[in-house]
Tab-separated table of C-alpha atoms in Angstrom:
chain	number	residue	atom	x	y	z
A	823	UNK	CA	0.000	0.000	0.000
A	824	UNK	CA	1.290	3.460	-0.888
A	825	UNK	CA	1.797	6.034	1.863
A	826	UNK	CA	1.170	9.620	0.808
A	827	UNK	CA	1.929	12.773	2.806
A	828	UNK	CA	0.074	16.031	2.367
A	829	UNK	CA	2.177	19.187	2.137
A	830	UNK	CA	0.800	20.116	5.570
A	831	UNK	CA	2.001	16.788	7.031
A	832	UNK	CA	5.455	17.301	5.494
A	833	UNK	CA	5.690	20.738	7.096
A	834	UNK	CA	4.421	19.316	10.397
A	835	UNK	CA	7.177	16.684	10.353
A	836	UNK	CA	9.880	19.272	9.639
A	837	UNK	CA	8.625	21.544	12.418
A	838	UNK	CA	8.305	18.704	14.943
A	839	UNK	CA	11.815	17.489	14.122
A	840	UNK	CA	13.155	20.974	14.928
A	841	UNK	CA	11.126	21.111	18.157
A	842	UNK	CA	12.263	17.688	19.359
A	843	UNK	CA	15.894	18.346	18.410
A	844	UNK	CA	15.777	21.603	20.396
A	845	UNK	CA	14.554	19.629	23.408
A	846	UNK	CA	17.323	17.031	23.152
A	847	UNK	CA	20.076	16.388	20.634
A	848	UNK	CA	19.226	13.593	18.154
A	849	UNK	CA	15.644	13.338	19.455
A	850	UNK	CA	14.530	14.342	15.955
A	851	UNK	CA	16.011	11.121	14.553
A	852	UNK	CA	14.226	9.049	17.200
A	853	UNK	CA	10.998	10.875	16.343
A	854	UNK	CA	11.386	10.159	12.625
A	855	UNK	CA	12.096	6.471	13.269
A	856	UNK	CA	9.113	6.251	15.629
A	857	UNK	CA	6.917	7.976	13.037
A	858	UNK	CA	7.835	5.312	10.460
A	859	UNK	CA	7.030	2.582	12.984
A	860	UNK	CA	3.683	4.231	13.776
A	861	UNK	CA	2.754	4.407	10.090
A	862	UNK	CA	3.643	0.733	9.688
A	863	UNK	CA	1.469	-0.070	12.698
A	864	UNK	CA	-1.461	1.838	11.154
A	865	UNK	CA	-0.993	-0.177	7.957
A	866	UNK	CA	-0.729	-3.481	9.825
A	867	UNK	CA	-3.839	-2.855	11.921
A	868	UNK	CA	-5.923	-1.775	8.963
A	869	UNK	CA	-4.690	-4.489	6.619
A	870	UNK	CA	-6.789	-6.923	8.643
A	871	UNK	CA	-9.960	-5.025	7.721
A	872	UNK	CA	-11.670	-5.649	4.400
A	873	UNK	CA	-13.228	-2.201	4.176
A	874	UNK	CA	-11.210	0.838	5.230
A	875	UNK	CA	-12.995	3.927	6.495
A	876	UNK	CA	-12.615	6.913	4.198
A	877	UNK	CA	-13.095	9.335	7.083
A	878	UNK	CA	-10.185	11.037	8.798
A	879	UNK	CA	-8.914	8.943	11.694
A	880	UNK	CA	-6.416	9.761	14.448
A	881	UNK	CA	-3.559	7.595	15.687
A	882	UNK	CA	-2.155	8.595	19.079
A	883	UNK	CA	1.568	7.970	19.295
A	884	UNK	CA	2.708	6.286	22.508
A	885	UNK	CA	6.341	7.476	22.642
A	886	UNK	CA	5.971	11.062	21.431
A	887	UNK	CA	3.210	13.579	22.174
A	888	UNK	CA	1.847	13.622	18.622
A	889	UNK	CA	-1.345	12.594	16.843
A	890	UNK	CA	-1.253	11.342	13.253
A	891	UNK	CA	-4.339	12.289	11.222
A	892	UNK	CA	-4.906	10.014	8.244
A	893	UNK	CA	-7.411	8.428	5.893
A	894	UNK	CA	-7.466	5.606	3.378
A	895	UNK	CA	-8.099	6.415	-0.277
A	896	UNK	CA	-9.784	3.724	-2.390
A	897	UNK	CA	-8.263	0.964	-0.221
A	898	UNK	CA	-5.029	1.546	-2.164
A	899	UNK	CA	-3.189	4.259	-0.283
A	900	UNK	CA	-2.769	5.700	3.186
A	901	UNK	CA	-2.940	9.501	3.106
A	902	UNK	CA	-1.384	11.284	6.090
A	903	UNK	CA	-3.158	14.643	6.322
A	904	UNK	CA	-1.450	16.187	9.368
A	905	UNK	CA	0.649	15.460	12.444
A	906	UNK	CA	-0.135	17.547	15.513
A	907	UNK	CA	1.750	17.863	18.771
A	908	UNK	CA	-0.571	17.417	21.738
């Protein structure tokens, strides 16, 4: 399944990487790795379902204070719309 990022999500990731790196050196790299793991977890959990919801859903990250907002498009791609710090 393809993973697509909106321009807003890309900017969110860049901003959050700067914020986390300012908090602690190299924390931005840990955040990026954790983000990839979270996206894979979203894909794994939803792969078990035959019909994916086309409404925006929220995944709450356990290791970082962020929420990933996403939706599935035509059961073919995961579209990340935004990533917010909570």
